[in-house]
């Protein structure tokens, strides 16, 4: 039992660590019901084709098959996130390789798999739209005929007068960058177990990041009332944004379960994950930067064309983030962005850790580095000079209540320089370099005038044990542990006395879910306030029972003590028994809703919409093999302004994971397509980083004590991945003098860039 | 959808009727888990024996057997209700036929059954204690050696000076009555499915009337913290008091599940139900009554010796009720009761619908009838003359805030006389008679200074649908429907928009459970208050959204309307979406605890401990076959003061069921023992009433609008059974002039009483 020491800022083991490491924790695929069936989905092998006919008769005749469905068996409601362009199963047309056509429930996975193969679909192949710029041309084939254009969304956002400002700059630079599709590759494939209850309600177990959002989307797809759907979340083995929203399979499995009149399980294979997991939005970014001789960053203009894929999920929001956030990293005088999101016949993209901010940071943080070098300034000096500071209001209206950006840049540079390896290899085959890049991000992101808060319920049982209910998911990042720490700290009890309850939309208080790095800040604050509220009830009742005034009482180790005489005390357990079993009837159950004191953005996307803005900088040292072009990351310094550490283990875990995923994105991972067909459909042909590739990572935690977050904390989920790619690109330029502007930075690209530079040098 | 008409007082179909009548409702035995095992329990064949040895080796060796346990595998914590005299499995001694000795979990019921037979137990038989009066003698064998006496509990309660009062009475009568053991015989046998969760928590599905009480008792038996146990309740197929407390099998199955490391199901066979279901406490009652010539009831003295059986559950409380409640039926000047509860080697008795009050009413309501006849007065006139009235404070301190006793008596007499059959058969073989008896009871019963309230949580979802959470069980009586009606009425929404959530101790608000006819009054009031509270939030928010003052708004059919212009309105659904999704962030989730404004009884059992006292009277017409002694109930008038009807279907259902069970208790049912061994161990040798024996029942509902209960309602669960037995006995005396004073009133007893009377008449 923890004693005097505070739970805030300590290295707290995750409260569910034991179940997880002993293999006892129940993930979705561990769930089974008597009579449960297994589902499989027939997916399109073509990127773009008209469906001429579907014959399911052979599949239906197969032994063990209990239900076969096509679009004819499903509600035709279109659904989606901002744009409803999705149907549960394909009607008339398929739009990407992996698009859902039919589904089977059978009493074994094998029978379901076999039945899928027996479904006979006749197609008429259509022109494949797989290039965003061509897709924007009027003569392009249309992915969605009813929409009459492949442009899903466009933004035109300007602040100040960039044209005037560019005309006054000492330097104006322009360049183009691009980033690519990568897959979430979380350990646990997505899936659902679905059961229709005897009272007509639908229960669905699935590892969604946002259970309430999911409940509403499933209900919408099925055409039923949201409160008829219960979403329950088992343990989740990673998500990274790809499990925020439902997939088609959620309502598909519900329709199968209804038709088969039995519970149905569906878990994606890794191949299906590769084919259908919402990957990172892939943009082409033109960027123009206006600077003064002294390094002042004056203005910035961007044009972004991003590939949405075949259906629209979070990509419009991702594009919006790309169009705004990096403008708030520095004290620009003016900015202007024109951005376009385009349908193609590729896998639908969506939000992935960083949510657009990572892509745009790659462009800007690479480009400033290049520009600074070109005018003979130290890139990091330029960044520090221009960095947003506490008290600033950015061009887009962000009110910066706490900011460790400059400090993170300084620390990243200091530590990456301090231990850098000898440069002696510099003129041989192997060359070394260091690079630094910084980032900003949000902790929650209010959409318009919408709620951006969270709710928490705390219940204290008769034995003094505390149950915490939140509507926010723990997808493995440790949210439950953070909530338990906050409740333990506020209530003055041992963390072992706290149980954080599993998610269940019937019971869990309303929350928006785990995205925008909002859970600690917003969900944690709701828990904090609920704990404060129940503590007040506890202290009031203890005051009555002990006959001492409240301000003379404190709780420590689950014991309420009179300050002036420690022998006058009562344990929380005893008090709860008194409270629940006596006439006082204190419920010791509280419900608290918190919505941060921020504004939603206005129609022009201006506003202070996040409760806390986060900052960080990575310093990277790389080694480049000039013969092969292979890049190896040797060391990473990851300095992050987290406001205040709640769980040091959690923060370091996020940093380690974010850096690893950032390096993977930069150097290794890539979803490759040929004529719209995915070539990367397994972990054999999609390269994930392994432990052998991992560099040494030094976490540098900067605490700025945010005035809003609980105990001063800010989000750290996404930030840790954002500056890695540009820091690596900057280090490569430092090492070999070439600039790679399109991700991933493969050996081939580096090799040819070196060759090109050598050609140039020779000329 | 219900429109203008109120939900209160209507004939509302039970909200779960459809699931139940279509067989879809999931009862305990419908629950199955993959890998689930089946438990069987080895029970003592002897009423009293020392266990010399238990050999489980053969059982353990049987194929399919996964765990065998004896007392050695179990915590030795004694548990129980007021007196902890129970161990999970027998240690050293068995104390009744059915006492638990060992248990097996196996992969089939058959294997478990077979294994039970292979357990070899050696016994040394001990003297059987099966007569309460002999058991009280010092020389009796002891059921519990450590307690040194077979007297479990005794009460000596007196008000006023009975000796003085008897000396002044015109008449003093004395007599003796007795009632017998009967079994609950609910449709669904008791049982549990038990599962240890991966985080060390225990989940137990079981149809308990009191889930929180059960949770605490199971935890106590297992020696773990209550909050580590989750009790969930599936549908319950009847209980009648026998499922208020846990049985030994609850912790036994938990120990088996732990040892076998698998979920385990245990459902009692009907024979086990007969052997181990807590039957009604069987007392011998000496009663002495002092009356004046004008029929004034002056004083009453009683001596009760009641059979507790082998272990103590609710029998001490049942005895207490016997010792008090009927004193509050009439305006006695003084009363005195000496009562004793005695251990025997028979099945443990406990609380059963009426909870002691039915037994004592049989004695008193029979006896007053006899006494009135003896002094030439009309028994009903005597009862009405002496009846407690609104505004009275009884001898034991009950403050009678509403009372329809006299009215019930009048109506019962009026209607039973009005339609009575021709008396012509009166001197032939078949004779007819009518009888009336009345009753009182409580709606909740505060123990000492303890909480006697209930809590409710109401949550309104984003689609405007209402979820009601209560900690009180619906054991089939329709509590869920009553809660839904109350919430619908207060909130002004359709009952179809309300879901009453299943019981789950992790989530359901704290409640004491379903006993003492308290659920509508106390649980319903908590729902009422929670609904009022959430309605206030709704109206406040609607006022803000509509820009109209709250007092000018009302809700009807789920729509909030401006009184002055009905076109100004907003649906609850729209409001909830506004509330949850906008910055207002209204939680629309409330938690309310209600504890009625009553006092607990003091150490001398004096106090106003129930929120509402209920009254009723039954008029009965019988036909007696003087040749065989067979009694047939022809008609029953059941007049009950329910305060205010919430659900007319529910009230009439309670009346029909209570009368049926009352007739069964009076005429048919009887648990017979021989040398401590039960002869009635199945429904073949234990006679339940069938539909063919059912008389016509006329329900007469008297509404007295109790000032405390929700909408004025009082409890009706138990009262309906209480006056039936004495009304039948009174009708028999009316028909044939004989008085049967010991239940059941079998044909044999009537036959011999007739013979005896004829002998007397001839002398």
Coordinates of N, CA and C in Angstrom, one line a residue, chain A residues 569-725:
Chain A
X569 N -10.3 9.6 14.6 CA -10.3 9.3 13.2 C -11.4 8.2 12.9
X570 N -11.7 8.1 11.6 CA -12.6 7.0 11.2 C -12.1 6.6 9.8
X571 N -12.1 5.3 9.6 CA -11.7 4.8 8.3 C -12.8 5.1 7.3
X572 N -12.4 5.2 6.0 CA -13.4 5.4 5.0 C -14.4 4.2 5.0
X573 N -13.9 3.0 5.2 CA -14.7 1.8 5.2 C -15.8 1.9 6.3
X574 N -15.4 2.3 7.5 CA -16.3 2.4 8.6 C -17.3 3.5 8.3
X575 N -16.8 4.6 7.7 CA -17.7 5.7 7.4 C -18.7 5.3 6.4
X576 N -18.3 4.5 5.4 CA -19.2 4.1 4.3 C -20.3 3.2 4.9
X577 N -19.9 2.4 5.8 CA -20.9 1.5 6.4 C -21.9 2.3 7.2
X578 N -21.3 3.3 7.9 CA -22.2 4.2 8.7 C -23.1 4.9 7.7
X579 N -22.5 5.4 6.6 CA -23.2 6.2 5.6 C -24.3 5.4 4.9
X580 N -24.0 4.2 4.5 CA -25.0 3.5 3.7 C -26.0 2.8 4.6
X581 N -25.6 2.3 5.8 CA -26.4 1.5 6.6 C -27.2 2.3 7.6
X582 N -26.9 3.5 7.8 CA -27.6 4.3 8.9 C -28.6 5.2 8.2
X583 N -29.3 5.9 9.0 CA -30.3 6.8 8.6 C -29.8 7.9 7.7
X584 N -28.4 8.2 7.8 CA -27.9 9.3 7.0 C -28.0 9.0 5.5
X585 N -27.9 7.7 5.2 CA -28.1 7.3 3.9 C -27.3 8.0 2.8
X586 N -26.1 8.4 3.2 CA -25.3 9.1 2.2 C -25.1 8.2 1.0
X587 N -25.3 8.6 -0.2 CA -25.1 7.7 -1.3 C -23.7 7.5 -1.6
X588 N -22.8 8.4 -1.4 CA -21.4 8.3 -1.8 C -21.3 7.8 -3.2
X589 N -22.2 8.3 -4.1 CA -22.2 8.1 -5.5 C -22.4 9.5 -6.2
X590 N -21.4 9.8 -7.0 CA -21.5 11.1 -7.6 C -21.3 11.0 -9.1
X591 N -21.9 11.9 -9.8 CA -21.8 12.0 -11.3 C -21.3 13.4 -11.6
X592 N -20.3 13.5 -12.4 CA -19.8 14.8 -12.6 C -19.5 15.0 -14.1
X593 N -19.9 16.1 -14.7 CA -19.6 16.3 -16.1 C -18.7 17.5 -16.2
X594 N -17.6 17.4 -17.0 CA -16.7 18.5 -17.2 C -16.6 18.9 -18.6
X595 N -16.7 20.1 -18.9 CA -16.4 20.6 -20.3 C -15.4 21.7 -20.2
X596 N -14.3 21.6 -20.8 CA -13.2 22.6 -20.6 C -13.7 24.0 -21.0
X597 N -13.1 25.0 -20.4 CA -13.5 26.4 -20.6 C -12.9 26.9 -21.9
X598 N -13.2 26.3 -23.0 CA -12.6 26.7 -24.3 C -13.7 27.0 -25.2
X599 N -13.4 27.6 -26.4 CA -14.4 27.9 -27.4 C -14.3 27.0 -28.5
X600 N -15.4 26.7 -29.2 CA -15.3 25.9 -30.4 C -14.8 26.9 -31.5
X601 N -14.2 26.3 -32.5 CA -13.8 27.2 -33.6 C -15.0 27.7 -34.3
X602 N -14.9 28.9 -34.9 CA -16.0 29.5 -35.6 C -16.1 28.9 -37.1
X603 N -17.0 29.4 -37.9 CA -17.2 28.9 -39.2 C -15.9 29.0 -40.1
X604 N -15.1 30.0 -39.7 CA -13.8 30.2 -40.4 C -12.6 29.4 -39.7
X605 N -13.0 28.5 -38.8 CA -12.0 27.7 -38.1 C -11.1 28.4 -37.1
X606 N -11.6 29.6 -36.7 CA -10.8 30.3 -35.7 C -11.4 30.1 -34.3
X607 N -10.5 29.8 -33.4 CA -11.0 29.6 -32.0 C -10.0 28.9 -31.2
X608 N -10.3 29.0 -29.9 CA -9.4 28.4 -28.9 C -10.0 27.1 -28.4
X609 N -9.9 26.1 -29.3 CA -10.7 24.9 -29.1 C -10.1 23.7 -28.3
X610 N -8.9 23.9 -27.8 CA -8.4 22.8 -27.0 C -8.1 23.3 -25.6
X611 N -8.3 22.4 -24.7 CA -8.1 22.8 -23.3 C -6.6 23.0 -23.0
X612 N -5.8 22.4 -23.7 CA -4.3 22.5 -23.5 C -3.6 22.2 -24.8
X613 N -2.6 23.1 -25.1 CA -1.8 22.8 -26.3 C -0.5 22.2 -25.8
X614 N 0.0 21.2 -26.6 CA 1.2 20.5 -26.1 C 2.3 20.8 -27.1
X615 N 3.5 20.7 -26.6 CA 4.7 21.0 -27.4 C 5.8 20.0 -27.1
X616 N 6.7 19.9 -28.1 CA 7.7 18.9 -27.9 C 8.8 19.1 -29.0
X617 N 9.9 18.5 -28.8 CA 11.0 18.5 -29.8 C 11.8 17.2 -29.7
X618 N 12.1 16.7 -30.9 CA 13.0 15.5 -30.9 C 14.3 15.9 -31.5
X619 N 15.3 15.4 -30.9 CA 16.7 15.5 -31.4 C 17.1 14.1 -31.8
X620 N 17.6 14.0 -33.1 CA 17.9 12.6 -33.6 C 19.3 12.6 -34.1
X621 N 19.9 11.5 -33.9 CA 21.2 11.3 -34.5 C 21.1 10.1 -35.4
X622 N 21.6 10.2 -36.7 CA 21.5 9.1 -37.6 C 22.8 8.8 -38.2
X623 N 22.8 7.6 -38.8 CA 24.0 7.1 -39.5 C 23.6 6.7 -40.9
X624 N 24.2 7.2 -41.9 CA 23.8 6.9 -43.3 C 24.9 6.1 -43.9
X625 N 24.5 5.0 -44.5 CA 25.5 4.2 -45.2 C 25.4 4.7 -46.7
X626 N 26.4 5.4 -47.0 CA 26.4 6.1 -48.3 C 26.5 5.1 -49.5
X627 N 26.9 3.9 -49.3 CA 27.0 2.9 -50.3 C 25.6 2.4 -50.7
X628 N 24.8 2.1 -49.6 CA 23.5 1.5 -49.8 C 22.4 2.5 -49.6
X629 N 22.6 3.6 -49.1 CA 21.6 4.6 -48.8 C 20.8 4.3 -47.5
X630 N 21.2 3.2 -46.8 CA 20.5 2.8 -45.6 C 20.7 3.8 -44.5
X631 N 19.6 4.2 -43.8 CA 19.7 5.1 -42.7 C 19.4 4.4 -41.4
X632 N 20.2 4.6 -40.4 CA 19.9 4.0 -39.1 C 19.8 5.1 -38.1
X633 N 18.8 5.1 -37.3 CA 18.6 6.1 -36.2 C 19.4 5.6 -35.0
X634 N 20.4 6.4 -34.6 CA 21.2 5.9 -33.4 C 20.6 6.3 -32.1
X635 N 20.2 7.6 -32.0 CA 19.7 8.1 -30.7 C 18.5 9.0 -31.0
X636 N 17.6 9.0 -30.0 CA 16.6 10.0 -30.1 C 16.4 10.7 -28.7
X637 N 16.4 12.0 -28.7 CA 16.1 12.8 -27.5 C 14.7 13.2 -27.7
X638 N 13.8 12.8 -26.9 CA 12.4 13.2 -27.0 C 12.0 14.1 -25.8
X639 N 11.9 15.4 -26.1 CA 11.6 16.4 -25.0 C 10.1 16.8 -25.2
X640 N 9.3 16.6 -24.2 CA 7.9 16.9 -24.3 C 7.4 17.6 -23.1
X641 N 6.6 18.7 -23.5 CA 5.9 19.5 -22.5 C 4.6 18.8 -22.2
X642 N 4.5 18.0 -21.1 CA 3.3 17.3 -20.8 C 2.5 18.0 -19.7
X643 N 2.9 19.3 -19.4 CA 2.1 20.0 -18.4 C 2.6 19.6 -17.0
X644 N 2.1 18.3 -16.7 CA 2.5 17.7 -15.4 C 2.4 16.2 -15.6
X645 N 3.4 15.5 -15.2 CA 3.3 14.0 -15.3 C 2.3 13.5 -14.3
X646 N 1.4 12.6 -14.8 CA 0.6 11.9 -13.9 C 1.3 10.5 -13.6
X647 N 1.5 9.8 -14.7 CA 2.2 8.5 -14.5 C 3.4 8.5 -15.4
X648 N 4.6 8.5 -14.7 CA 5.8 8.6 -15.4 C 6.0 7.4 -16.4
X649 N 5.6 6.2 -15.9 CA 5.6 5.0 -16.8 C 4.8 5.2 -18.0
X650 N 3.6 5.8 -17.9 CA 2.7 6.0 -19.0 C 3.3 7.0 -20.0
X651 N 3.9 8.1 -19.5 CA 4.5 9.1 -20.3 C 5.7 8.5 -21.1
X652 N 6.5 7.8 -20.4 CA 7.7 7.2 -21.1 C 7.2 6.1 -22.1
X653 N 6.2 5.4 -21.7 CA 5.7 4.4 -22.6 C 5.2 5.1 -23.9
X654 N 4.5 6.2 -23.8 CA 4.0 6.9 -24.9 C 5.1 7.4 -25.8
X655 N 6.2 7.9 -25.1 CA 7.3 8.4 -25.8 C 8.0 7.3 -26.6
X656 N 8.3 6.2 -25.9 CA 8.9 5.1 -26.6 C 8.1 4.6 -27.8
X657 N 6.8 4.4 -27.5 CA 6.0 3.9 -28.6 C 5.8 4.9 -29.8
X658 N 5.7 6.2 -29.4 CA 5.6 7.2 -30.4 C 6.8 7.3 -31.3
X659 N 7.9 7.3 -30.6 CA 9.2 7.4 -31.4 C 9.4 6.2 -32.3
X660 N 9.1 5.0 -31.8 CA 9.2 3.8 -32.6 C 8.3 3.9 -33.8
X661 N 7.0 4.3 -33.6 CA 6.1 4.4 -34.7 C 6.5 5.5 -35.6
X662 N 7.1 6.6 -35.1 CA 7.6 7.7 -35.9 C 8.7 7.2 -36.8
X663 N 9.6 6.5 -36.3 CA 10.7 6.0 -37.1 C 10.2 5.0 -38.1
X664 N 9.3 4.1 -37.7 CA 8.7 3.2 -38.7 C 8.0 3.9 -39.8
X665 N 7.3 5.0 -39.5 CA 6.6 5.8 -40.5 C 7.7 6.4 -41.5
X666 N 8.8 6.9 -40.9 CA 9.8 7.6 -41.7 C 10.6 6.7 -42.5
X667 N 11.0 5.6 -42.0 CA 12.0 4.8 -42.7 C 11.5 3.4 -43.3
X668 N 10.5 2.8 -42.7 CA 10.2 1.4 -43.0 C 8.8 1.2 -43.6
X669 N 7.8 1.7 -43.0 CA 6.4 1.3 -43.3 C 5.9 2.0 -44.6
X670 N 5.2 1.3 -45.4 CA 4.7 1.9 -46.6 C 3.6 0.9 -47.2
X671 N 2.4 1.5 -47.5 CA 1.4 0.7 -48.2 C 1.5 1.0 -49.7
X672 N 1.9 0.0 -50.4 CA 2.2 0.2 -51.8 C 1.0 -0.4 -52.7
X673 N 0.7 0.4 -53.7 CA -0.4 0.0 -54.6 C 0.1 -0.1 -56.0
X674 N -0.5 -0.9 -56.8 CA -0.2 -1.0 -58.2 C -1.6 -1.0 -59.0
X675 N -1.8 0.0 -59.8 CA -3.1 0.0 -60.4 C -4.3 -0.1 -59.4
X676 N -4.1 0.5 -58.3 CA -5.2 0.5 -57.3 C -5.2 -0.8 -56.5
X677 N -4.4 -1.8 -56.8 CA -4.4 -3.0 -56.0 C -3.2 -3.0 -55.0
X678 N -3.6 -3.3 -53.7 CA -2.6 -3.2 -52.7 C -1.5 -4.3 -52.8
X679 N -0.3 -4.0 -52.7 CA 0.8 -5.0 -52.8 C 1.2 -5.4 -51.3
X680 N 0.9 -4.5 -50.4 CA 1.3 -4.7 -49.0 C 0.1 -5.3 -48.3
X681 N 0.0 -6.6 -48.2 CA -1.2 -7.1 -47.6 C -0.9 -8.0 -46.4
X682 N 0.3 -8.0 -46.0 CA 0.7 -8.8 -44.8 C 1.9 -8.3 -44.2
X683 N 2.3 -8.8 -43.0 CA 3.5 -8.3 -42.4 C 4.7 -8.8 -43.0
X684 N 4.6 -9.7 -44.0 CA 5.7 -10.1 -44.8 C 6.1 -9.1 -45.8
X685 N 5.2 -8.4 -46.4 CA 5.5 -7.4 -47.4 C 5.2 -5.9 -46.9
X686 N 5.0 -5.8 -45.6 CA 4.8 -4.4 -45.0 C 5.8 -4.4 -43.8
X687 N 6.8 -3.6 -43.9 CA 7.9 -3.7 -43.0 C 7.7 -2.9 -41.7
X688 N 7.5 -3.6 -40.6 CA 7.4 -2.9 -39.3 C 8.8 -2.9 -38.7
X689 N 9.1 -1.9 -37.9 CA 10.3 -1.8 -37.1 C 10.4 -3.0 -36.1
X690 N 11.5 -3.5 -35.9 CA 11.6 -4.5 -34.8 C 12.5 -3.9 -33.7
X691 N 12.6 -4.7 -32.7 CA 13.4 -4.2 -31.5 C 14.8 -4.0 -31.9
X692 N 15.3 -4.7 -33.0 CA 16.7 -4.6 -33.4 C 17.0 -3.2 -34.0
X693 N 15.9 -2.6 -34.6 CA 16.1 -1.3 -35.2 C 16.0 -0.1 -34.2
X694 N 15.5 -0.5 -33.0 CA 15.2 0.6 -32.0 C 16.5 1.3 -31.5
X695 N 16.5 2.6 -31.6 CA 17.6 3.4 -31.1 C 17.4 3.6 -29.6
X696 N 18.4 4.1 -29.0 CA 18.4 4.5 -27.6 C 17.4 5.8 -27.6
X697 N 16.5 5.8 -26.6 CA 15.6 7.0 -26.5 C 15.8 7.6 -25.2
X698 N 16.0 8.9 -25.2 CA 16.1 9.6 -23.9 C 14.8 10.5 -23.8
X699 N 14.0 10.3 -22.8 CA 12.8 11.1 -22.6 C 13.2 12.3 -21.7
X700 N 12.8 13.5 -22.2 CA 13.0 14.7 -21.4 C 11.7 15.2 -21.1
X701 N 11.3 15.3 -19.9 CA 9.9 15.7 -19.6 C 10.0 17.2 -19.1
X702 N 9.2 18.0 -19.8 CA 9.1 19.4 -19.4 C 7.8 19.6 -18.8
X703 N 7.8 20.2 -17.6 CA 6.5 20.4 -16.9 C 6.2 21.9 -16.9
X704 N 5.0 22.2 -17.5 CA 4.7 23.7 -17.5 C 3.4 23.9 -16.7
X705 N 2.9 22.9 -16.0 CA 1.8 23.1 -15.1 C 0.6 23.8 -15.7
X706 N 0.0 23.2 -16.7 CA -1.1 23.8 -17.4 C -2.2 24.2 -16.4
X707 N -2.8 25.4 -16.6 CA -3.8 25.8 -15.6 C -5.1 25.1 -15.7
X708 N -5.4 24.3 -16.7 CA -6.7 23.7 -16.9 C -6.7 22.2 -16.6
X709 N -5.7 21.5 -17.1 CA -5.6 20.0 -17.0 C -5.6 19.6 -15.5
X710 N -5.9 18.3 -15.3 CA -5.9 17.9 -13.9 C -4.5 17.8 -13.3
X711 N -4.3 18.5 -12.2 CA -2.9 18.6 -11.6 C -2.0 19.3 -12.6
X712 N -2.5 20.0 -13.7 CA -1.6 20.7 -14.6 C -1.3 19.8 -15.8
X713 N -1.9 18.6 -16.0 CA -1.5 17.7 -17.0 C -2.0 18.1 -18.4
X714 N -1.3 17.7 -19.4 CA -1.7 17.8 -20.8 C -1.6 16.5 -21.5
X715 N -2.1 16.4 -22.7 CA -2.1 15.1 -23.5 C -0.7 14.8 -24.0
X716 N -0.4 13.5 -24.1 CA 0.9 13.0 -24.6 C 0.8 11.9 -25.6
X717 N -0.5 11.5 -25.9 CA -0.7 10.3 -26.8 C -0.1 10.5 -28.2
X718 N -0.5 11.5 -28.8 CA -0.1 11.7 -30.2 C 1.2 12.4 -30.4
X719 N 1.5 13.5 -29.5 CA 2.7 14.3 -29.7 C 4.0 13.5 -30.0
X720 N 4.1 12.4 -29.3 CA 5.4 11.7 -29.3 C 5.9 11.2 -30.7
X721 N 4.9 11.1 -31.6 CA 5.2 10.7 -33.0 C 5.5 11.8 -33.9
X722 N 5.0 13.0 -33.6 CA 4.9 14.1 -34.6 C 6.2 14.6 -35.1
X723 N 7.2 14.9 -34.2 CA 8.4 15.5 -34.7 C 9.5 14.5 -35.2
X724 N 9.3 13.2 -35.1 CA 10.3 12.2 -35.4 C 10.7 12.3 -36.8
X725 N 9.7 12.2 -37.7 CA 10.1 12.2 -39.2 C 10.9 13.4 -39.6

